[in-house]
Each structure stands twice: as C-alpha cells, then as structure tokens.
Amino acid sequence: MSFLSVDIGGRPGLDCRGFCSYCYFRGVSEVAPLGCRHCPPFSSGCDYCTRSVREFYGEGFIPLRDVADTVLARLQGLNDEVSRITISGGGDPSCYPDFRDLVDLLASMEAPLHIGYTSGKGFDDPKIADFLIDSGLSEVSFTVFASDPGLRKRFMHDPTPDASLKVLDRLCEAIDVYAAAVVVPGINDGKVLEDTCAWLDNRGAQGLILMRFANQQNQGLILGNAPVMPGVVPHTIDEFKTLVTSLNVQYDLKVSGTPLWDPTTRSPFAILQEPDLLAKLPRLSRKASVVTGSVAAPYLAAVLDALGGTATVVPVDKEIACLITLDDLSGTDPSGLEDLVVIPGRAFVHDTEAARVLSRDGHPRTLMRGPDTLTADAETSMGMTRDAVLSMEMEGISTLVQLINRFGS
Ligand code: SF4
C-alpha cells in the first residue's frame, strides 16, 4: 500500500485569493536564515529553513501538466497499489486554476482522495461538492473560521462565503470532514464559536481543530511578522485549554486544540495518565539538560521525573518547542546547564551556533537534537486513537532517554 502526495505548489495568501486577516504568512519578512536540523555542519541556512519554512514556492501554483508529469513519474517508481492520494501545496487547492481537471486526473487512479488543507475560498459553485464526492474524495481538512458567512467574508476575504459553506455542508454529509478554525478573541470566539460548533455538529463533521491565535514572537511567530493583528490579545494557554474542554463536552463532534489539547486522547503527553506504560519505559541513568518550549515543559518535566529525574527540563521563552530559535536560547542562563544539552529535534537553530550560545559561560557543552516529536498536538492526533498517540509518545520518549543515557554525564 502506498500513499501518493500530490504537490500543487502555490504561495500562502497570494494563491488563496488574498490573505486572511489572521494569516501567519501575512507580513513575513526576509529574515536571516534561522538554521535547522537540515543545515550542513559549517553553514547556517539551507533550503528548508530559508524557503520551505515560509512555504515559499516562488512561481505560484505548479501548472497541471507538470503536476501530471510528476505524478506519472512517482507512479512508475511505486511497486504496489496506491491506497491514498493527498493533494497539498502552499496555496489553497480550492483556488487551483485547473482544480476540476486535477481532480479528474487523480480520480482516474481510483484511490481515496484527501485534500490536506483547504479554506474553501476558491469554491464559488456549491455543485463542486458532489463532483468531489463522485470523484472519490473521502477526507478533507476545511477551514471554517465561522459558520457566519459575513465573518468569513470579512476576515477570510472569501468572495463567495455562502457557496463555500454550502460545499462544506454537503461534504460533512458525505465524507470525513475535519474542520479548522484559528480562534481570534472578540471575532470568532464566544457565541460565534458555539454557533459554529453547533452548525458543524448538525451536519456531521468528524471534528473541529481549534488553533489558538498567536500574535507575538514568544507565541510562535518566527518570521518577523508579529503582530499579525495589532491590538488583538490571544487566549492564554489555560483559557484556551478550558475553552476546548467545554466545547468538546457540549457537542458530539470531537473538538481539540493546538498547541494543546485533545480531550479525547488526552494528549499532549497522554502517557502521564498511564503509570503502567510509564513503568515500561527505560529509566534515566545519566544527567542532561533538556531544552523545550514553555507549553511542553511541565509535562515533560513530569515524565522525566517519573523516569528517574536525572535530566532537567529547561523551558525557554517560546511556547512551541519546534519553533525555538537562537534568540530563545540566548535568553537562557547557561550556568546551570549540564554537559549535555538536548534541544528539540525540529528547533530552528544551527547546531554549531546553538552549542556556542549554550557554552558562552566558558564551559564547553555538547549539544544534541532530541527526537522530532515526543507527543502529538491536535493536528496530529485528530485522526488518531489514544493507543496510537500513546505508542507515538513511548517511541519518542524512549529515544530521548536512550540519547541521554548514552551521551549524558
Ligand atoms: S487560506 Fe490559509 S494560507 Fe491562505 S491566507 Fe488564509 S490562512 Fe493564510
């Protein structure tokens, strides 16, 4: 069984009928390369941390002919049947100029079709929903923002919000729909959000992923684009968690949140409620400092304590661990750090620069990257069972402990 991912290119905001007011790609500036795990050892800045992180696809959408050629080449390289096809890109698939032809082409492969992400802003005719269903679309992640068409028009700049919502309505009836909404306080929270949940619930959506709006650098804006909406104060992490919990209880559809939390799987770090599984993990035998984001820090500290406590968690002033940059490490006092410092696998820092900053008190330290993921955020866990989340956490945490036991002091 093979999964086929079909990249249609495109630029966020520019190839989705204009920027949504809350879009994190709005105002992205030409920041110096951040550095990352893909960079070569002696220079900071590679294609991933200069272009991909901004989802920068210079030429806009990839023409259908080129997409078709790539698909054909990929198919020739596969040994078995395609079991799922996912359309993805930097731009919005609903705005792809040859969208119907693209879907026709992919439908001919007779495998279930997924749309990884769409805002639906490009759907002007409700009939496209039946065309997609007849073409084998089985799952879509669809940004609803609000079920109020006026709000979609005003904040998403959707020129035909009624048509987009009709498409969403029909898809909810027939296929697996995971709706999504960035929650902007004062705009689509409160009663608007409750109405949106009820609207999705009545139509049979599988779930709603709420994304806490971020407006400051320490909340996760790393591309020189803060604030995205001047004057808007995002929910605190605790307020957001409470909001997700209460909506998930109120409605039948699964409501989860990112950066936290998923009340159904109880992630992140669902393993903290599973003492039997914690007991199966390897014990810590050496010392290390483990740098992470402020959201994950208390959870990870509890896990490492339960495994022997020889490793200390060091939170930085960045809420999301995967978005830690060199500036965040510079704000950490190195004097209390152990000889081995482990940073998140996906942190946006160059290893050599990070080691220099974390050794600036004159005590040389070894820097290593931990696993890419230790737990599942809501975007990852939405379609997962609790067992699958637990197994992912067991794997990530075991890898971290093994790294510390091998290279720690
Ligand atoms: S649809 Fe998504 S990528 Fe496009 S402007 Fe809106 S938030 Fe940004």
XYZ file of C-alpha atoms and ligand atoms in Angstrom:
417
model
C 0.000 0.000 0.000
C 1.448 3.376 -0.974
C 0.406 6.910 -0.234
C 0.773 9.423 -3.018
C 1.207 13.082 -2.099
C 0.462 15.479 -4.950
C 2.098 18.890 -4.523
C 0.384 21.672 -6.469
C 2.716 24.450 -5.218
C 1.351 27.928 -4.660
C 2.053 30.661 -2.125
C 0.094 31.098 1.104
C -2.088 34.178 0.924
C -1.122 35.003 -2.651
C -2.571 31.808 -4.083
C -5.638 31.715 -1.864
C -7.471 34.806 -3.043
C -5.670 37.131 -0.707
C -4.514 36.883 2.893
C -6.958 36.082 5.657
C -6.708 38.783 8.331
C -5.220 36.303 10.799
C -2.866 34.504 8.365
C 0.593 33.870 9.829
C 2.135 34.272 6.405
C 0.948 37.877 6.214
C 3.828 40.256 6.737
C 6.500 37.546 6.622
C 9.766 39.361 6.023
C 13.114 38.309 4.645
C 14.614 37.194 7.944
C 18.159 35.831 8.076
C 18.255 32.028 7.745
C 17.272 30.541 11.092
C 19.325 27.338 10.864
C 17.791 23.915 11.390
C 18.482 20.193 11.517
C 18.918 20.016 7.746
C 21.731 22.606 7.520
C 25.266 21.453 6.713
C 27.635 21.490 9.747
C 29.620 24.587 8.824
C 26.966 26.958 7.493
C 23.612 28.116 8.774
C 20.788 28.261 6.230
C 19.526 25.602 3.852
C 16.550 25.331 1.522
C 14.332 24.141 4.362
C 14.965 26.949 6.843
C 15.082 29.733 4.249
C 12.331 28.726 1.798
C 10.194 25.803 2.952
C 9.556 27.290 6.392
C 7.924 30.256 4.676
C 6.196 27.839 2.292
C 7.829 29.924 -0.395
C 7.148 28.488 -3.808
C 8.385 31.382 -5.947
C 6.403 30.711 -9.084
C 2.969 30.183 -7.585
C 0.912 27.140 -8.492
C 2.592 24.369 -10.465
C 0.931 24.008 -13.893
C -1.309 20.965 -14.252
C 0.895 19.450 -16.941
C 3.913 19.493 -14.600
C 1.857 18.119 -11.722
C 0.667 15.306 -14.011
C 4.234 14.525 -15.146
C 5.410 14.327 -11.538
C 2.511 12.073 -10.580
C 3.263 9.781 -13.508
C 6.951 9.582 -12.587
C 6.082 8.823 -8.962
C 3.633 6.123 -10.041
C 6.274 4.442 -12.166
C 8.535 4.251 -9.114
C 5.929 2.517 -6.958
C 5.858 -1.238 -6.563
C 2.362 -1.572 -5.175
C -1.094 -0.075 -5.433
C -1.817 3.499 -4.373
C -4.081 3.361 -1.336
C -4.493 7.088 -0.774
C -3.828 10.281 -2.689
C -3.383 13.577 -0.843
C -3.452 16.968 -2.553
C -1.256 19.523 -0.794
C 0.594 22.753 -1.511
C 1.490 26.202 -0.236
C -1.512 27.709 -1.990
C -5.090 26.678 -1.405
C -6.250 23.704 -3.554
C -9.726 25.248 -3.933
C -8.047 28.160 -5.756
C -6.000 25.971 -8.107
C -6.876 27.206 -11.618
C -7.334 23.680 -13.081
C -8.832 22.174 -9.957
C -11.541 20.113 -11.703
C -9.060 18.731 -14.253
C -6.645 17.895 -11.448
C -9.348 16.015 -9.541
C -10.435 14.221 -12.746
C -6.857 13.118 -13.311
C -6.410 11.827 -9.769
C -9.865 10.212 -9.698
C -8.798 8.007 -12.611
C -6.437 6.212 -10.206
C -9.458 5.050 -8.204
C -7.848 5.554 -4.793
C -9.458 7.549 -1.967
C -8.631 11.196 -2.349
C -7.728 13.527 0.511
C -7.371 17.287 0.475
C -4.753 18.056 3.112
C -5.979 21.590 3.678
C -8.387 23.994 2.060
C -10.037 27.212 3.133
C -12.771 26.657 0.542
C -12.335 30.272 -0.588
C -11.992 29.114 -4.176
C -15.295 27.218 -4.219
C -17.810 29.507 -5.918
C -20.306 26.867 -7.008
C -21.895 24.527 -4.443
C -22.142 21.801 -7.122
C -18.433 21.180 -6.812
C -19.156 19.249 -3.607
C -20.965 16.470 -5.476
C -18.289 16.455 -8.137
C -15.667 15.891 -5.417
C -17.697 13.178 -3.704
C -18.281 11.399 -7.039
C -14.564 11.665 -7.753
C -13.655 9.733 -4.604
C -12.896 12.489 -2.123
C -13.014 10.731 1.238
C -11.420 13.207 3.659
C -10.790 16.916 3.811
C -9.433 19.389 6.313
C -11.545 22.525 5.743
C -11.039 25.887 7.428
C -14.460 27.059 8.520
C -13.355 30.022 10.695
C -17.054 30.719 11.414
C -20.381 29.449 10.127
C -21.421 33.089 9.758
C -20.848 33.960 6.077
C -20.374 37.636 6.948
C -17.390 36.797 9.153
C -15.881 34.537 6.503
C -16.206 37.352 4.016
C -14.733 39.977 6.323
C -11.858 38.067 7.917
C -11.042 35.367 5.361
C -11.814 37.601 2.383
C -13.921 34.825 0.942
C -15.725 36.408 -2.030
C -18.478 33.742 -2.027
C -18.896 32.623 1.599
C -22.410 31.212 1.116
C -21.208 28.903 -1.659
C -18.159 27.813 0.383
C -20.349 26.974 3.386
C -22.774 25.029 1.158
C -19.837 22.982 -0.115
C -18.710 22.346 3.459
C -22.279 21.412 4.437
C -22.562 18.818 1.641
C -19.103 17.370 2.308
C -19.948 16.969 6.010
C -22.944 14.828 4.993
C -20.972 12.501 2.759
C -17.300 12.228 3.765
C -14.907 12.709 6.706
C -14.559 16.423 7.344
C -12.134 17.825 9.876
C -12.972 21.484 10.209
C -10.451 24.000 11.488
C -10.567 27.498 12.900
C -7.976 29.899 14.194
C -9.685 31.362 17.267
C -9.333 35.128 17.311
C -10.650 36.618 20.574
C -13.515 39.048 20.065
C -14.067 37.909 16.475
C -14.930 34.214 16.210
C -14.899 33.016 19.825
C -17.787 33.131 22.339
C -21.284 32.778 20.848
C -19.893 32.751 17.285
C -17.771 29.714 18.115
C -20.658 27.937 19.814
C -22.829 28.539 16.743
C -20.036 27.222 14.534
C -19.705 24.053 16.648
C -23.489 23.508 16.547
C -23.518 24.094 12.771
C -20.758 21.517 12.200
C -22.292 19.084 14.679
C -25.693 19.185 12.955
C -24.095 18.463 9.622
C -21.993 15.541 10.800
C -18.423 16.857 10.747
C -15.941 14.449 12.333
C -14.111 17.054 14.296
C -13.080 20.639 14.764
C -9.472 21.630 15.383
C -9.193 24.960 17.129
C -5.933 26.799 16.704
C -5.053 29.352 19.297
C -4.278 32.637 17.574
C -0.662 33.750 18.100
C 0.264 37.406 17.865
C 3.713 37.683 19.470
C 7.110 36.233 18.815
C 7.142 34.164 22.025
C 3.816 32.619 20.993
C 5.431 31.227 17.865
C 5.803 33.937 15.214
C 9.366 33.494 13.990
C 9.362 35.151 10.580
C 9.480 38.807 11.591
C 5.703 39.138 11.181
C 4.482 39.920 14.716
C 1.938 41.244 15.431
C -0.336 39.752 12.786
C -3.398 41.644 14.093
C -2.297 44.656 16.145
C -4.233 45.050 19.366
C -5.635 41.507 19.493
C -4.724 39.704 22.719
C -4.722 35.916 22.210
C -6.164 33.492 24.762
C -3.737 32.328 27.408
C -2.852 28.647 27.251
C -5.081 27.924 30.265
C -8.037 29.880 28.846
C -7.647 28.050 25.578
C -7.489 24.622 27.217
C -10.649 25.397 29.207
C -12.420 26.554 26.046
C -11.529 23.357 24.164
C -12.605 21.176 27.085
C -16.005 22.818 27.472
C -16.820 22.776 23.736
C -15.810 19.130 23.481
C -18.277 18.284 26.257
C -21.061 20.423 24.779
C -21.072 18.930 21.277
C -20.941 15.465 19.764
C -18.205 16.335 17.320
C -14.667 15.941 18.566
C -13.207 19.330 19.480
C -9.464 19.560 20.053
C -6.949 22.359 20.195
C -3.435 23.238 19.224
C -0.892 23.855 20.761
C -2.999 21.930 23.261
C -5.172 19.975 23.919
C -7.057 16.859 22.782
C -9.633 15.861 25.438
C -10.319 12.535 23.701
C -6.772 11.166 23.551
C -5.678 13.361 26.498
C -2.561 14.425 24.602
C -0.107 16.098 24.796
C 1.763 13.618 26.973
C -1.211 11.308 27.440
C 1.281 8.842 28.915
C 1.227 10.782 32.188
C -2.158 9.165 32.902
C -0.766 5.679 32.194
C 1.532 4.556 35.053
C 1.776 1.029 33.601
C 3.167 2.346 30.336
C 5.490 4.788 32.101
C 6.873 1.798 34.019
C 7.766 0.099 30.729
C 9.943 2.989 29.523
C 13.729 2.848 30.064
C 14.974 4.596 33.254
C 17.289 7.587 33.107
C 20.809 6.832 34.295
C 22.751 9.965 33.299
C 22.429 13.726 33.540
C 21.411 16.171 30.828
C 19.539 19.436 30.360
C 16.567 19.138 28.028
C 15.518 22.421 26.426
C 11.885 22.734 25.404
C 9.031 25.210 24.910
C 7.032 26.618 27.802
C 3.853 24.679 26.916
C 5.533 21.258 26.903
C 7.902 21.968 29.832
C 5.713 20.993 32.830
C 4.505 17.818 31.101
C 7.966 16.759 30.000
C 9.392 17.518 33.453
C 6.760 15.221 34.994
C 7.648 12.439 32.545
C 11.405 12.725 33.152
C 10.846 12.856 36.920
C 8.890 9.628 36.700
C 11.788 8.033 34.795
C 14.420 8.828 37.420
C 14.757 12.594 37.314
C 18.454 12.816 36.368
C 17.609 15.025 33.401
C 16.364 18.561 33.980
C 13.898 20.373 31.755
C 14.879 23.923 30.777
C 11.983 25.948 29.340
C 12.731 28.899 27.067
C 10.532 31.914 26.420
C 8.855 30.336 23.393
C 5.619 28.466 23.777
C 6.120 25.980 20.948
C 9.211 23.753 21.169
C 9.501 23.217 17.405
C 9.685 26.987 16.897
C 12.604 27.644 19.233
C 15.212 29.901 17.619
C 18.703 31.083 18.570
C 17.194 34.201 20.221
C 15.302 31.948 22.624
C 18.450 30.003 23.530
C 20.284 33.316 24.065
C 17.748 34.140 26.782
C 18.744 31.030 28.763
C 21.304 31.286 31.564
C 23.935 28.667 30.645
C 25.465 28.444 34.123
C 23.019 25.796 35.355
C 23.197 23.609 32.253
C 24.625 20.088 32.299
C 27.444 18.982 29.991
C 24.912 17.528 27.553
C 22.145 19.813 26.332
C 19.351 18.280 24.258
C 17.263 20.626 22.116
C 14.021 19.743 20.268
C 14.702 17.848 17.051
C 12.939 20.417 14.908
C 14.173 23.602 16.619
C 15.122 26.364 14.186
C 18.736 26.782 15.260
C 22.021 25.795 13.710
C 23.754 23.192 15.878
C 27.141 24.945 15.971
C 25.607 28.324 16.867
C 23.383 26.731 19.492
C 26.376 24.988 21.121
C 28.274 28.298 21.145
C 25.395 30.197 22.783
C 24.795 27.478 25.360
C 28.525 27.395 26.242
C 29.022 31.167 26.430
C 29.853 30.975 30.154
C 33.161 29.370 29.136
C 32.106 25.799 29.941
C 32.036 23.751 26.725
C 28.870 21.675 26.346
C 27.759 19.030 23.899
C 24.591 19.846 22.004
C 22.371 17.127 20.573
C 18.956 17.093 18.985
C 16.216 15.013 20.530
C 13.504 13.238 18.554
C 11.343 15.259 16.157
C 8.248 14.556 18.218
C 7.658 13.469 21.803
C 3.871 13.735 21.671
C 1.010 14.581 19.323
C -0.566 18.003 19.028
C -4.207 18.230 17.917
C -3.386 18.494 14.224
C -1.546 15.185 14.502
C -3.876 13.455 16.951
C -7.178 14.418 15.246
C -7.482 11.194 13.295
C -5.546 9.038 15.800
C -6.716 6.659 18.515
C -5.473 7.093 22.079
C -3.412 3.906 21.657
C -1.728 5.333 18.572
C -0.883 8.547 20.446
C 0.497 6.556 23.392
C 2.606 4.431 21.115
C 3.999 7.561 19.421
C 4.853 9.040 22.831
C 6.500 5.791 24.024
C 8.712 5.780 20.957
C 9.718 9.456 21.211
C 10.391 9.384 24.954
C 12.358 6.107 24.734
C 14.569 7.646 22.062
C 15.184 10.711 24.250
C 16.074 8.603 27.308
C 18.422 6.401 25.262
C 20.165 9.503 23.918
C 20.660 10.889 27.436
C 21.846 7.526 28.805
C 24.374 7.205 26.004
C 25.813 10.721 25.855
C 24.913 12.301 29.219
C 27.301 12.787 32.121
S -6.316 30.417 3.449
Fe -4.727 29.843 4.942
S -2.760 30.251 3.871
Fe -4.401 31.295 2.727
S -4.424 33.372 3.535
Fe -5.938 32.205 4.703
S -4.828 31.448 6.498
Fe -3.299 32.126 5.003
